[in-house]
Short mmCIF file of C-alpha atoms in Angstrom, two decimals:
data_model
loop_
_atom_site.label_atom_id
_atom_site.label_comp_id
_atom_site.label_asym_id
_atom_site.label_seq_id
_atom_site.Cartn_x
_atom_site.Cartn_y
_atom_site.Cartn_z
CA MET A 1 -2.52 -298.76 -48.61
CA ARG A 2 -2.08 -301.12 -51.70
CA GLU A 3 -0.92 -299.41 -54.99
CA LEU A 4 -3.02 -299.42 -57.87
CA ILE A 5 -2.09 -298.68 -61.17
CA LEU A 6 -4.12 -297.87 -64.49
CA ALA A 7 -1.97 -298.90 -67.33
CA ILE A 8 -2.75 -298.03 -70.84
CA GLU A 9 -0.85 -299.80 -73.99
CA SER A 10 -1.43 -298.49 -77.63
CA SER A 11 1.67 -298.70 -79.40
CA CYS A 12 0.64 -300.80 -82.34
CA ASP A 13 -2.22 -302.82 -83.19
CA GLU A 14 -3.59 -303.75 -79.63
CA THR A 15 -5.68 -301.64 -77.38
CA SER A 16 -5.13 -302.67 -73.87
CA VAL A 17 -5.93 -301.28 -70.39
CA ALA A 18 -4.91 -302.98 -67.08
CA VAL A 19 -5.07 -302.48 -63.31
CA ILE A 20 -1.87 -303.63 -61.70
CA GLU A 21 -1.51 -304.12 -57.91
CA ASP A 22 1.63 -303.58 -56.27
CA GLY A 23 3.47 -303.98 -59.58
CA ALA A 24 3.06 -307.83 -59.71
CA ILE A 25 -0.52 -308.74 -59.36
CA ILE A 26 -2.99 -308.48 -62.35
CA LEU A 27 -6.35 -307.51 -61.36
CA SER A 28 -7.25 -306.95 -65.02
CA ASN A 29 -5.57 -306.76 -68.20
CA ILE A 30 -8.21 -306.16 -71.32
CA VAL A 31 -6.72 -306.67 -74.90
CA ALA A 32 -8.82 -305.42 -77.93
CA SER A 33 -7.14 -307.35 -80.58
CA GLN A 34 -7.01 -305.68 -84.26
CA ILE A 35 -5.60 -308.88 -86.19
CA LYS A 36 -8.74 -309.72 -88.18
CA SER A 37 -8.67 -305.94 -89.55
CA HIS A 38 -5.21 -306.08 -90.55
CA GLN A 39 -5.04 -309.75 -91.97
CA ARG A 40 -6.16 -308.68 -95.27
CA PHE A 41 -3.16 -306.09 -95.71
CA GLY A 42 -0.67 -308.71 -94.74
CA GLY A 43 0.59 -306.52 -91.84
CA VAL A 44 -0.32 -303.51 -89.74
CA VAL A 45 -1.90 -300.28 -91.58
CA PRO A 46 -1.34 -297.23 -89.19
CA GLU A 47 -4.09 -295.51 -89.83
CA VAL A 48 -6.49 -298.33 -89.38
CA ALA A 49 -4.94 -299.08 -86.32
CA SER A 50 -5.15 -295.58 -85.06
CA ARG A 51 -8.98 -295.32 -85.74
CA HIS A 52 -9.60 -298.79 -83.85
CA HIS A 53 -7.63 -297.35 -80.62
CA VAL A 54 -10.16 -294.25 -80.90
CA GLU A 55 -12.77 -296.69 -80.69
CA GLN A 56 -11.79 -299.10 -78.17
CA ILE A 57 -9.75 -297.04 -75.68
CA THR A 58 -12.77 -295.86 -73.49
CA LEU A 59 -14.32 -299.05 -73.45
CA CYS A 60 -11.26 -300.94 -72.41
CA ILE A 61 -10.80 -298.35 -69.55
CA GLU A 62 -14.21 -298.96 -68.33
CA GLU A 63 -13.85 -302.76 -68.60
CA ALA A 64 -10.43 -302.90 -66.98
CA LEU A 65 -11.81 -300.82 -63.88
CA ALA A 66 -15.09 -303.13 -63.60
CA GLU A 67 -13.01 -306.51 -63.96
CA ALA A 68 -11.00 -305.31 -61.17
CA ASP A 69 -13.53 -304.08 -59.08
CA VAL A 70 -11.61 -300.68 -58.38
CA SER A 71 -12.92 -297.35 -58.22
CA ILE A 72 -11.28 -294.27 -59.44
CA ASP A 73 -10.59 -292.67 -56.12
CA GLU A 74 -8.45 -295.89 -55.18
CA LEU A 75 -6.14 -295.68 -58.04
CA SER A 76 -2.55 -294.33 -57.25
CA ALA A 77 -1.46 -293.37 -60.65
CA VAL A 78 -1.54 -293.63 -64.53
CA ALA A 79 0.60 -295.34 -66.73
CA VAL A 80 0.95 -294.85 -70.57
CA THR A 81 3.52 -296.07 -73.30
CA GLN A 82 5.17 -293.28 -74.57
CA GLY A 83 7.07 -295.41 -77.18
CA PRO A 84 8.45 -296.99 -79.52
CA GLY A 85 5.48 -297.73 -81.76
CA LEU A 86 3.36 -296.01 -84.15
CA VAL A 87 2.84 -292.55 -83.88
CA GLY A 88 -0.83 -292.10 -84.22
CA SER A 89 -1.52 -295.08 -82.02
CA LEU A 90 0.81 -294.06 -79.34
CA LEU A 91 -0.85 -290.47 -79.31
CA ILE A 92 -4.46 -292.26 -78.68
CA GLY A 93 -3.00 -293.76 -75.47
CA ILE A 94 -1.20 -290.77 -74.25
CA SER A 95 -4.15 -288.51 -74.84
CA ALA A 96 -6.27 -290.89 -73.00
CA ALA A 97 -3.84 -291.25 -70.13
CA LYS A 98 -3.41 -287.63 -69.78
CA ALA A 99 -6.99 -286.72 -69.87
CA PHE A 100 -8.00 -289.36 -67.18
CA ALA A 101 -5.02 -288.53 -65.07
CA TRP A 102 -6.03 -284.70 -65.36
CA ALA A 103 -9.53 -285.22 -64.59
CA HIS A 104 -8.78 -287.32 -61.36
CA ASN A 105 -5.50 -285.61 -60.27
CA LEU A 106 -3.71 -288.74 -60.72
CA PRO A 107 0.23 -288.65 -61.30
CA LEU A 108 1.02 -289.93 -64.94
CA ILE A 109 3.91 -292.39 -65.39
CA PRO A 110 5.42 -292.31 -68.86
CA VAL A 111 6.78 -296.16 -69.74
CA ASN A 112 9.11 -297.59 -72.70
CA HIS A 113 7.16 -300.22 -74.28
CA MET A 114 10.45 -302.36 -74.51
CA ALA A 115 10.69 -301.95 -70.66
CA GLY A 116 7.42 -303.42 -70.26
CA HIS A 117 7.97 -306.44 -72.33
CA ILE A 118 10.99 -307.08 -69.95
CA TYR A 119 8.84 -306.39 -66.63
CA ALA A 120 6.42 -308.85 -67.75
CA ALA A 121 8.43 -311.70 -66.32
CA ARG A 122 7.72 -310.08 -62.91
CA PHE A 123 4.45 -311.70 -63.09
CA VAL A 124 6.53 -315.23 -62.98
CA GLN A 125 9.02 -314.37 -60.46
CA PRO A 126 11.11 -311.13 -58.87
CA LEU A 127 13.69 -309.94 -61.30
CA ILE A 128 17.12 -310.47 -59.73
CA PHE A 129 20.24 -308.20 -61.04
CA PRO A 130 22.25 -308.17 -62.78
CA LEU A 131 20.23 -309.61 -65.64
CA MET A 132 20.38 -309.92 -69.04
CA ALA A 133 17.14 -309.67 -71.26
CA LEU A 134 16.82 -311.10 -74.90
CA LEU A 135 13.91 -308.70 -76.44
CA VAL A 136 12.39 -310.06 -79.69
CA SER A 137 9.45 -307.97 -80.29
CA GLY A 138 8.32 -306.55 -83.73
CA GLY A 139 11.07 -304.49 -85.41
CA HIS A 140 13.31 -304.91 -82.14
CA THR A 141 15.69 -307.73 -81.34
CA GLU A 142 18.26 -306.83 -79.03
CA LEU A 143 20.26 -307.95 -75.99
CA VAL A 144 19.67 -305.50 -72.86
CA LEU A 145 21.83 -305.77 -69.77
CA MET A 146 20.27 -304.54 -66.45
CA ALA A 147 22.16 -303.61 -63.57
CA GLU A 148 19.15 -302.64 -61.46
CA ASP A 149 15.69 -301.48 -61.87
CA SER A 150 15.01 -299.03 -64.52
CA SER A 151 18.73 -299.09 -65.82
CA TYR A 152 19.06 -300.47 -69.54
CA GLU A 153 21.88 -301.00 -71.71
CA ILE A 154 21.89 -302.52 -75.15
CA VAL A 155 24.63 -304.82 -75.63
CA GLY A 156 23.57 -306.19 -79.11
CA GLU A 157 21.12 -305.59 -81.48
CA THR A 158 19.83 -306.21 -85.02
CA ARG A 159 21.52 -304.53 -87.83
CA ASP A 160 18.89 -304.86 -90.18
CA ASP A 161 15.68 -306.87 -90.15
CA ALA A 162 14.46 -308.10 -86.50
CA ALA A 163 13.39 -311.48 -86.23
CA GLY A 164 9.67 -310.87 -85.93
CA GLU A 165 10.06 -308.89 -89.13
CA ALA A 166 11.67 -311.88 -91.14
CA TYR A 167 8.97 -314.06 -89.59
CA ASP A 168 6.12 -312.12 -90.86
CA LYS A 169 7.99 -311.55 -94.56
CA VAL A 170 8.62 -315.44 -94.82
CA GLY A 171 5.22 -316.25 -93.75
CA ARG A 172 3.85 -313.88 -96.85
CA VAL A 173 6.10 -315.62 -99.04
CA LEU A 174 4.54 -318.81 -98.04
CA GLY A 175 1.09 -317.69 -98.11
CA LEU A 176 0.44 -317.71 -94.49
CA PRO A 177 -1.84 -315.21 -92.92
CA TYR A 178 -0.85 -312.09 -90.79
CA PRO A 179 0.77 -312.75 -88.20
CA SER A 180 2.32 -315.63 -89.45
CA GLY A 181 4.89 -316.59 -86.43
CA LYS A 182 2.70 -318.96 -84.86
CA GLU A 183 1.92 -320.90 -87.96
CA ILE A 184 5.66 -321.22 -88.90
CA ASP A 185 6.32 -322.37 -85.39
CA ARG A 186 3.87 -325.17 -85.80
CA LEU A 187 5.11 -326.08 -89.18
CA ALA A 188 8.62 -326.00 -87.93
CA HIS A 189 7.94 -328.78 -85.63
CA ILE A 190 6.51 -330.98 -88.12
CA GLY A 191 9.61 -330.38 -90.63
CA SER A 192 13.26 -330.96 -90.73
CA ASP A 193 16.05 -328.45 -91.25
CA THR A 194 16.86 -329.64 -94.94
CA TYR A 195 17.59 -326.40 -96.30
CA HIS A 196 20.39 -325.30 -94.24
CA PHE A 197 19.93 -321.68 -94.32
CA PRO A 198 22.91 -319.24 -93.41
CA ARG A 199 23.37 -318.28 -89.80
CA ALA A 200 24.33 -314.72 -90.20
CA MET A 201 26.80 -313.29 -87.70
CA ILE A 202 26.92 -316.42 -85.30
CA HIS A 203 30.72 -316.40 -85.09
CA GLU A 204 31.52 -312.71 -85.26
CA ASP A 205 32.75 -311.17 -82.02
CA ASN A 206 29.95 -309.24 -80.99
CA PHE A 207 26.30 -309.62 -79.86
CA ASP A 208 24.87 -308.22 -83.00
CA PHE A 209 22.18 -309.90 -85.08
CA SER A 210 21.22 -309.75 -88.78
CA PHE A 211 18.25 -311.53 -90.40
CA SER A 212 18.15 -309.66 -93.82
CA GLY A 213 20.46 -312.23 -95.18
CA LEU A 214 18.31 -315.32 -94.02
CA LYS A 215 15.13 -313.40 -95.22
CA SER A 216 16.79 -313.13 -98.84
CA ALA A 217 18.24 -316.86 -98.86
CA PHE A 218 14.80 -317.94 -98.21
CA ILE A 219 12.96 -315.92 -100.79
CA ASN A 220 15.63 -316.57 -103.56
CA LEU A 221 15.35 -320.58 -102.79
CA VAL A 222 11.43 -320.36 -102.88
CA HIS A 223 11.27 -318.00 -106.13
CA ASN A 224 14.07 -320.20 -107.63
CA ALA A 225 12.12 -323.62 -107.20
CA GLU A 226 9.19 -321.72 -108.54
CA GLN A 227 10.86 -320.85 -111.79
CA ARG A 228 12.26 -324.53 -112.29
CA GLY A 229 8.78 -325.86 -111.28
CA GLU A 230 10.18 -327.71 -108.24
CA GLU A 231 8.16 -328.46 -105.47
CA LEU A 232 9.51 -327.54 -101.99
CA SER A 233 8.18 -328.86 -98.59
CA THR A 234 6.50 -325.95 -96.61
CA GLU A 235 7.17 -327.76 -93.61
CA ASN A 236 10.87 -328.17 -94.13
CA LEU A 237 11.14 -324.36 -95.28
CA ALA A 238 9.58 -323.34 -91.88
CA ALA A 239 11.78 -325.88 -89.97
CA SER A 240 14.87 -324.63 -91.83
CA PHE A 241 14.04 -320.93 -91.34
CA GLN A 242 13.02 -321.39 -87.63
CA ALA A 243 16.62 -323.23 -86.95
CA SER A 244 18.59 -320.47 -88.44
CA VAL A 245 16.94 -317.89 -86.18
CA ILE A 246 16.98 -320.05 -82.90
CA ASP A 247 20.67 -321.10 -83.64
CA VAL A 248 21.52 -317.24 -84.08
CA LEU A 249 19.59 -315.95 -80.89
CA VAL A 250 20.70 -318.84 -78.69
CA SER A 251 24.18 -318.93 -79.58
CA LYS A 252 24.41 -314.86 -79.12
CA THR A 253 22.44 -314.76 -75.85
CA LEU A 254 24.48 -317.35 -74.20
CA ARG A 255 27.61 -315.74 -75.09
CA ALA A 256 26.35 -312.64 -73.67
CA CYS A 257 25.43 -314.17 -70.39
CA GLN A 258 28.92 -315.41 -70.19
CA GLU A 259 30.56 -312.40 -71.00
CA TYR A 260 28.45 -310.25 -68.60
CA PRO A 261 27.82 -312.56 -65.55
CA VAL A 262 24.17 -312.33 -64.94
CA LYS A 263 21.94 -313.92 -62.38
CA GLN A 264 18.77 -314.25 -64.71
CA LEU A 265 17.88 -314.31 -68.33
CA VAL A 266 14.59 -312.84 -69.21
CA VAL A 267 13.01 -313.74 -72.78
CA ALA A 268 10.37 -311.14 -73.77
CA GLY A 269 8.39 -309.93 -76.60
CA GLY A 270 5.81 -311.52 -79.21
CA VAL A 271 8.63 -313.98 -80.50
CA ALA A 272 8.99 -315.37 -76.84
CA ALA A 273 6.16 -317.06 -77.51
CA ASN A 274 7.75 -319.30 -79.88
CA GLN A 275 7.68 -322.85 -78.65
CA GLY A 276 10.74 -323.57 -80.48
CA LEU A 277 12.73 -320.64 -79.19
CA ARG A 278 11.68 -321.41 -75.61
CA GLN A 279 12.48 -324.96 -75.70
CA ALA A 280 16.24 -324.35 -77.08
CA LEU A 281 16.87 -321.80 -74.57
CA GLU A 282 15.65 -323.89 -71.67
CA GLU A 283 18.25 -326.65 -72.94
CA ALA A 284 20.86 -324.14 -73.42
CA VAL A 285 20.70 -322.67 -70.11
CA GLU A 286 21.04 -326.07 -68.35
CA GLN A 287 24.74 -325.55 -69.56
CA LEU A 288 25.15 -322.70 -66.91
CA PRO A 289 23.70 -323.52 -63.64
CA ASP A 290 23.91 -320.50 -61.91
CA LEU A 291 21.57 -318.73 -64.54
CA THR A 292 17.87 -318.76 -64.11
CA LEU A 293 15.76 -318.69 -67.43
CA VAL A 294 12.50 -316.61 -66.95
CA ILE A 295 9.75 -316.49 -69.70
CA PRO A 296 6.55 -314.76 -69.28
CA PRO A 297 3.42 -317.01 -70.10
CA LEU A 298 2.21 -316.67 -73.59
CA ARG A 299 -0.82 -314.46 -72.76
CA LEU A 300 1.91 -312.02 -71.76
CA CYS A 301 4.32 -312.09 -74.36
CA GLY A 302 2.32 -310.02 -76.91
CA ASP A 303 1.57 -306.41 -76.35
CA ASN A 304 -0.51 -305.78 -73.21
CA ALA A 305 -0.95 -303.30 -70.73
CA ALA A 306 -0.28 -305.60 -67.76
CA MET A 307 3.51 -305.37 -68.76
CA ILE A 308 3.38 -301.27 -68.64
CA GLY A 309 1.72 -301.19 -65.27
CA ALA A 310 4.69 -303.71 -64.29
CA ALA A 311 7.32 -301.24 -65.30
CA ALA A 312 5.26 -298.27 -64.06
CA HIS A 313 5.55 -299.64 -60.55
CA VAL A 314 9.30 -299.16 -60.80
CA GLU A 315 9.05 -295.94 -62.24
CA LEU A 316 6.36 -294.56 -59.49
CA ALA A 317 8.75 -295.49 -56.73
CA LYS A 318 11.65 -293.43 -58.41
CA ASN A 319 8.84 -290.51 -58.67
CA HIS A 320 9.50 -290.58 -62.69
CA PHE A 321 6.31 -288.64 -63.37
CA ALA A 322 5.43 -286.68 -66.40
CA ASP A 323 3.36 -283.46 -66.71
CA MET A 324 0.42 -282.79 -69.31
CA SER A 325 2.83 -281.99 -72.18
CA LEU A 326 3.98 -285.51 -72.47
CA ASN A 327 4.21 -286.76 -76.11
CA ALA A 328 4.70 -289.88 -77.90
CA VAL A 329 8.25 -290.74 -79.02
CA PRO A 330 8.01 -293.30 -81.91
CA SER A 331 11.74 -294.06 -81.86
CA LEU A 332 12.19 -294.30 -77.87
CA ALA A 333 15.12 -296.74 -77.48
CA PHE A 334 17.48 -297.90 -74.86
CA PRO A 335 21.12 -296.56 -74.42
CA THR A 336 23.70 -298.64 -76.27
CA LYS A 337 26.57 -299.67 -73.92
CA LYS A 338 29.83 -298.26 -74.65
CA VAL A 339 32.72 -300.16 -75.43
#
């Protein structure tokens, strides 16, 4: 009998529902984006996001089941993102999942959103342990060591701004529409690293990150140039900013993979769609012939329910279920490895 999980993701500004077979086959993955609603504000407005989830969640469930050509009676379980994320957005998905599970007498599986990003790699190839995951998603930039399925230890993380947050803030300074990461990546491939921004913490004896100083250096350079009436190259600014981010991410990640001998490096999260980062990591990993690099396809780098279903497959095997008291945990986090 095949395992079919109905997965729901609503942690931020994407309403998504998927049907996943045996943790590795996507039968449907519906994503209702809210980007246009938030663009005029230059970022996600929590109340607006919650209202959109209320409007879309039932429609997405119906569409996911129809596209997968699966009846409710065939489902094995319902999975839902418990956190981290915006509390209002999370609660919409959790409420829908609990109602659906209760109405159809199905087990309910809570999933960590960040675990979902890692397990998106499972749609590319099976995970091989131990592995290192570089998570670059929204407000998260962290290196996670996995000794086995459903085992997570943070060995390095950002101490201030995450890489994705720095991209959004720099994009606003450049006058780019939200989300600006894709456009900065495009401009970076046209320009050159002529401004040589700082590579914070790159030589420190740890695996932590810091992007606040880079963001400040970028803003100060642009504002000082404006005050002097000096014209700067947008392409070179983008290239210089991205070069700094990528240098730090790649350097720290490779050192972590050498410190903790791992078989796989998984890169996941929205920033994993960055072509510059992908290319740099592919070239860097060639230095470690025993290490395999796995990056999900672009469509699975952003928030989506398919990744939640893949992570839920592991939790289902371990009988990690929740009851109807399940609540949102907006600051849900992996444990930090003890030194």
